[in-house]
Amino acid sequence: MLFKELEIIEPILQALKTEGYTQPTPIQEQSIPIILKRKDLLGCAQTGTGKTAAFAIPMLQILDAEKKAAPNNRTVKALILTPTRELAIQIDESFAAYGRHLKISHKVIFGGVPQYSQVQALKAGVDILIATPGRLLDLVNQGFVDLRHLKLFVLDEADRMLDMGFINDVKKIIKIIPEKRQTLFFSATMPQEIQLLSKTILTNPEKV
Ligand code: AMP
């Protein structure tokens, strides 16, 4: 299987070539067509499987099409929630790499550092926000982030969110984002609380 056979657009194919990716991993082969069809996804996958590219590549493609239709729309269109600063930075770097030939903006926000530069970056407008839950809620509550126009929501490493005690923050964020959206849910394991959460936030998901 080649990335081209997944109907990925040329600028992203070029970027994947630069990354040295010759073919999609199994999770990418399965997830990319589902996400491009705008369906919800429940992915049972660990780090190291190519999970980040499995959601980042089709998200960039969807947002690139939307950008062409509405070039001046500066609202946050996609949110990726992830439990740690390290993961957030890695995901941001992946969007930078796969989207290097596109004009899609992305910003990463996490706690444990002063918020000033994150707030300044948000003021310029951003298409994709990658965030840890606590800092995101802080910034939402201060009025620096508006999630009302979100179209794509990714919950990454849901089981670790639970282990690290972030699940209530995650639930609060889910309450403030639009109900009508595409949701991608990833977890390495599926304990009962995570299964329940997935049922409340996904609509007819495809499972991978
Ligand atoms: P992840 O599971 O998202 O943490 O990705 C694990 C590693 O695999 C990262 O270093 C990626 O750059 C790399 N990777 C992702 N997709 C591919 C691919 N199709 N071919 C080669 N490497 C990949």
Short mmCIF file of C-alpha atoms and ligand atoms in Angstrom, two decimals:
data_model
loop_
_atom_site.label_atom_id
_atom_site.label_comp_id
_atom_site.label_asym_id
_atom_site.label_seq_id
_atom_site.Cartn_x
_atom_site.Cartn_y
_atom_site.Cartn_z
CA MET A 1 0.00 0.00 0.00
CA LEU A 2 1.20 3.50 -0.86
CA PHE A 3 0.15 6.79 0.73
CA LYS A 4 -0.98 7.86 -2.75
CA GLU A 5 -3.57 5.06 -2.77
CA LEU A 6 -5.14 6.65 0.34
CA GLU A 7 -5.97 9.70 -1.80
CA ILE A 8 -3.66 12.00 0.07
CA ILE A 9 -3.02 15.34 -1.60
CA GLU A 10 0.29 16.08 -3.32
CA PRO A 11 1.71 18.66 -0.83
CA ILE A 12 1.32 16.15 2.01
CA LEU A 13 2.74 13.30 -0.10
CA GLN A 14 5.78 15.49 -0.73
CA ALA A 15 6.19 16.14 3.00
CA LEU A 16 5.92 12.42 3.80
CA LYS A 17 8.63 11.75 1.24
CA THR A 18 10.85 14.30 2.99
CA GLU A 19 10.16 12.48 6.28
CA GLY A 20 11.32 9.25 4.63
CA TYR A 21 7.98 7.47 5.05
CA THR A 22 7.66 4.96 2.23
CA GLN A 23 4.40 3.31 3.21
CA PRO A 24 1.60 3.77 5.74
CA THR A 25 1.65 1.77 8.97
CA PRO A 26 -1.40 -0.50 9.58
CA ILE A 27 -3.17 2.07 11.77
CA GLN A 28 -2.60 4.76 9.14
CA GLU A 29 -3.87 2.51 6.34
CA GLN A 30 -7.06 1.85 8.29
CA SER A 31 -7.68 5.24 9.90
CA ILE A 32 -6.92 7.71 7.11
CA PRO A 33 -9.85 6.70 4.83
CA ILE A 34 -12.28 6.72 7.79
CA ILE A 35 -11.20 10.20 8.89
CA LEU A 36 -11.28 11.58 5.33
CA LYS A 37 -14.88 10.31 5.09
CA ARG A 38 -15.56 12.55 8.12
CA LYS A 39 -16.54 9.64 10.38
CA ASP A 40 -15.83 9.32 14.10
CA LEU A 41 -13.05 6.92 15.03
CA LEU A 42 -12.25 4.78 18.06
CA GLY A 43 -8.61 3.76 17.82
CA CYS A 44 -7.00 1.27 20.15
CA ALA A 45 -3.35 2.09 19.58
CA GLN A 46 -0.14 2.67 21.44
CA THR A 47 2.60 5.19 20.86
CA GLY A 48 5.05 3.87 18.29
CA THR A 49 2.41 2.57 15.88
CA GLY A 50 2.33 5.76 13.79
CA LYS A 51 -0.85 6.90 15.53
CA THR A 52 0.01 10.61 15.37
CA ALA A 53 0.35 10.61 11.58
CA ALA A 54 -2.82 8.49 11.36
CA PHE A 55 -4.82 11.47 12.59
CA ALA A 56 -2.56 14.41 11.64
CA ILE A 57 -2.36 13.61 7.92
CA PRO A 58 -6.13 13.44 7.23
CA MET A 59 -6.82 16.39 9.56
CA LEU A 60 -4.39 18.56 7.61
CA GLN A 61 -6.05 17.46 4.38
CA ILE A 62 -9.56 18.30 5.66
CA LEU A 63 -8.45 21.67 7.03
CA ASP A 64 -6.58 22.51 3.83
CA ALA A 65 -9.81 22.04 1.85
CA GLU A 66 -11.71 24.20 4.35
CA LYS A 67 -9.03 26.86 4.25
CA LYS A 68 -9.38 27.10 0.48
CA ALA A 69 -13.14 27.56 0.87
CA ALA A 70 -12.82 30.16 3.67
CA PRO A 71 -9.28 31.61 3.68
CA ASN A 72 -9.96 34.36 6.23
CA ASN A 73 -11.53 32.19 8.91
CA ARG A 74 -9.17 32.53 11.91
CA THR A 75 -11.13 30.46 14.43
CA VAL A 76 -9.77 27.30 16.10
CA LYS A 77 -11.04 24.45 13.90
CA ALA A 78 -9.30 21.47 15.42
CA LEU A 79 -8.28 20.54 18.96
CA ILE A 80 -6.00 17.71 20.02
CA LEU A 81 -6.01 17.00 23.74
CA THR A 82 -3.06 14.99 25.00
CA PRO A 83 -1.92 14.28 28.58
CA THR A 84 1.69 15.46 28.65
CA ARG A 85 3.80 18.37 27.51
CA GLU A 86 6.20 15.96 25.74
CA LEU A 87 3.39 14.38 23.73
CA ALA A 88 1.93 17.80 22.93
CA ILE A 89 5.27 19.00 21.57
CA GLN A 90 5.74 15.81 19.52
CA ILE A 91 2.27 16.17 18.00
CA ASP A 92 2.92 19.82 17.17
CA GLU A 93 6.17 18.81 15.45
CA SER A 94 4.28 16.18 13.44
CA PHE A 95 1.77 18.77 12.20
CA ALA A 96 4.69 21.02 11.26
CA ALA A 97 6.40 18.21 9.35
CA TYR A 98 3.39 16.81 7.44
CA GLY A 99 1.91 20.28 6.84
CA ARG A 100 5.15 21.96 5.77
CA HIS A 101 3.76 22.75 2.29
CA LEU A 102 0.33 23.88 3.54
CA LYS A 103 -0.81 27.15 5.06
CA ILE A 104 -2.42 25.61 8.13
CA SER A 105 -1.39 27.17 11.44
CA HIS A 106 -0.94 25.15 14.63
CA LYS A 107 0.02 26.04 18.17
CA VAL A 108 0.86 24.00 21.22
CA ILE A 109 -0.11 24.97 24.77
CA PHE A 110 0.79 23.19 28.02
CA GLY A 111 1.12 23.97 31.70
CA GLY A 112 4.19 24.43 33.88
CA VAL A 113 5.43 27.48 31.96
CA PRO A 114 4.24 31.14 31.93
CA GLN A 115 1.15 31.55 29.77
CA TYR A 116 2.12 34.91 28.22
CA SER A 117 3.74 33.68 25.00
CA GLN A 118 0.97 31.09 24.52
CA VAL A 119 -1.67 33.83 24.85
CA GLN A 120 0.18 36.04 22.35
CA ALA A 121 0.36 33.16 19.87
CA LEU A 122 -3.37 32.51 20.22
CA LYS A 123 -4.24 36.15 19.54
CA ALA A 124 -2.90 35.81 16.00
CA GLY A 125 -5.52 33.13 15.29
CA VAL A 126 -4.82 29.43 14.86
CA ASP A 127 -6.32 26.54 12.88
CA ILE A 128 -5.12 23.64 15.02
CA LEU A 129 -4.60 23.73 18.76
CA ILE A 130 -2.65 20.99 20.53
CA ALA A 131 -3.08 21.19 24.29
CA THR A 132 -2.86 19.56 27.68
CA PRO A 133 -6.23 19.78 29.49
CA GLY A 134 -5.39 21.93 32.55
CA ARG A 135 -3.71 24.82 30.74
CA LEU A 136 -6.35 24.76 28.01
CA LEU A 137 -9.15 25.12 30.59
CA ASP A 138 -7.26 27.97 32.29
CA LEU A 139 -6.98 29.84 28.99
CA VAL A 140 -10.61 29.14 28.04
CA ASN A 141 -11.78 30.41 31.43
CA GLN A 142 -9.77 33.61 30.97
CA GLY A 143 -11.35 34.14 27.56
CA PHE A 144 -8.18 33.62 25.52
CA VAL A 145 -9.44 30.56 23.62
CA ASP A 146 -12.77 30.21 21.83
CA LEU A 147 -13.67 26.60 21.02
CA ARG A 148 -17.19 27.29 19.73
CA HIS A 149 -16.25 26.80 16.08
CA LEU A 150 -14.42 23.51 16.51
CA LYS A 151 -15.02 20.92 13.79
CA LEU A 152 -12.47 18.27 14.69
CA PHE A 153 -11.69 16.97 18.16
CA VAL A 154 -9.00 14.41 19.01
CA LEU A 155 -8.69 12.80 22.42
CA ASP A 156 -5.24 11.24 22.51
CA GLU A 157 -4.11 8.67 25.11
CA ALA A 158 -7.47 8.68 26.89
CA ASP A 159 -6.40 5.95 29.34
CA ARG A 160 -3.39 8.01 30.43
CA MET A 161 -5.67 11.02 30.95
CA LEU A 162 -7.53 8.86 33.44
CA ASP A 163 -4.34 7.57 35.14
CA MET A 164 -2.95 11.09 35.47
CA GLY A 165 -6.16 12.48 36.97
CA PHE A 166 -7.11 14.69 34.01
CA ILE A 167 -10.40 13.04 33.16
CA ASN A 168 -12.56 15.70 34.84
CA ASP A 169 -10.79 18.47 32.97
CA VAL A 170 -11.34 16.50 29.76
CA LYS A 171 -15.05 16.20 30.53
CA LYS A 172 -15.29 19.95 31.21
CA ILE A 173 -13.70 20.68 27.83
CA ILE A 174 -16.06 18.29 26.06
CA LYS A 175 -18.99 20.23 27.55
CA ILE A 176 -17.87 23.50 25.95
CA ILE A 177 -17.08 22.28 22.43
CA PRO A 178 -19.80 21.98 19.75
CA GLU A 179 -21.85 18.80 19.83
CA LYS A 180 -21.78 18.62 16.07
CA ARG A 181 -18.17 17.76 15.29
CA GLN A 182 -15.94 14.90 14.16
CA THR A 183 -14.30 13.09 17.08
CA LEU A 184 -11.25 10.83 17.02
CA PHE A 185 -10.63 8.88 20.22
CA PHE A 186 -7.36 7.05 20.91
CA SER A 187 -6.48 4.86 23.86
CA ALA A 188 -3.93 2.08 24.35
CA THR A 189 -6.22 0.24 26.78
CA MET A 190 -9.97 0.36 27.31
CA PRO A 191 -10.80 0.30 31.03
CA GLN A 192 -14.51 0.64 31.82
CA GLU A 193 -14.45 4.38 32.52
CA ILE A 194 -12.74 4.99 29.19
CA GLN A 195 -15.26 2.80 27.35
CA LEU A 196 -18.08 4.82 28.93
CA LEU A 197 -16.44 8.11 28.02
CA SER A 198 -15.93 6.95 24.43
CA LYS A 199 -19.63 6.09 24.18
CA THR A 200 -20.67 9.54 25.36
CA ILE A 201 -18.43 11.49 23.00
CA LEU A 202 -18.42 9.41 19.78
CA THR A 203 -21.22 9.07 17.24
CA ASN A 204 -21.35 5.76 15.31
CA PRO A 205 -17.57 5.38 15.40
CA GLU A 206 -15.54 3.08 13.17
CA LYS A 207 -13.16 0.97 15.24
CA VAL A 208 -9.50 0.48 14.45
P1 AMP B 1 3.76 7.58 16.90
O1 AMP B 1 3.15 6.22 17.11
O2 AMP B 1 2.80 8.53 16.30
O3 AMP B 1 4.40 8.11 18.15
O4 AMP B 1 4.94 7.42 15.80
C1 AMP B 1 6.09 6.66 16.05
C2 AMP B 1 7.22 7.00 15.09
O5 AMP B 1 6.98 6.45 13.81
C3 AMP B 1 7.46 8.48 14.88
O6 AMP B 1 8.85 8.72 15.03
C4 AMP B 1 7.06 8.73 13.44
O7 AMP B 1 7.85 9.71 12.84
C5 AMP B 1 7.28 7.39 12.78
N1 AMP B 1 6.34 7.10 11.66
C6 AMP B 1 5.01 7.35 11.63
N2 AMP B 1 4.45 6.92 10.48
C7 AMP B 1 5.45 6.37 9.75
C8 AMP B 1 5.52 5.75 8.45
N3 AMP B 1 4.44 5.59 7.70
N4 AMP B 1 6.73 5.31 8.03
C9 AMP B 1 7.83 5.45 8.80
N5 AMP B 1 7.85 6.03 10.03
C10 AMP B 1 6.68 6.48 10.51
#
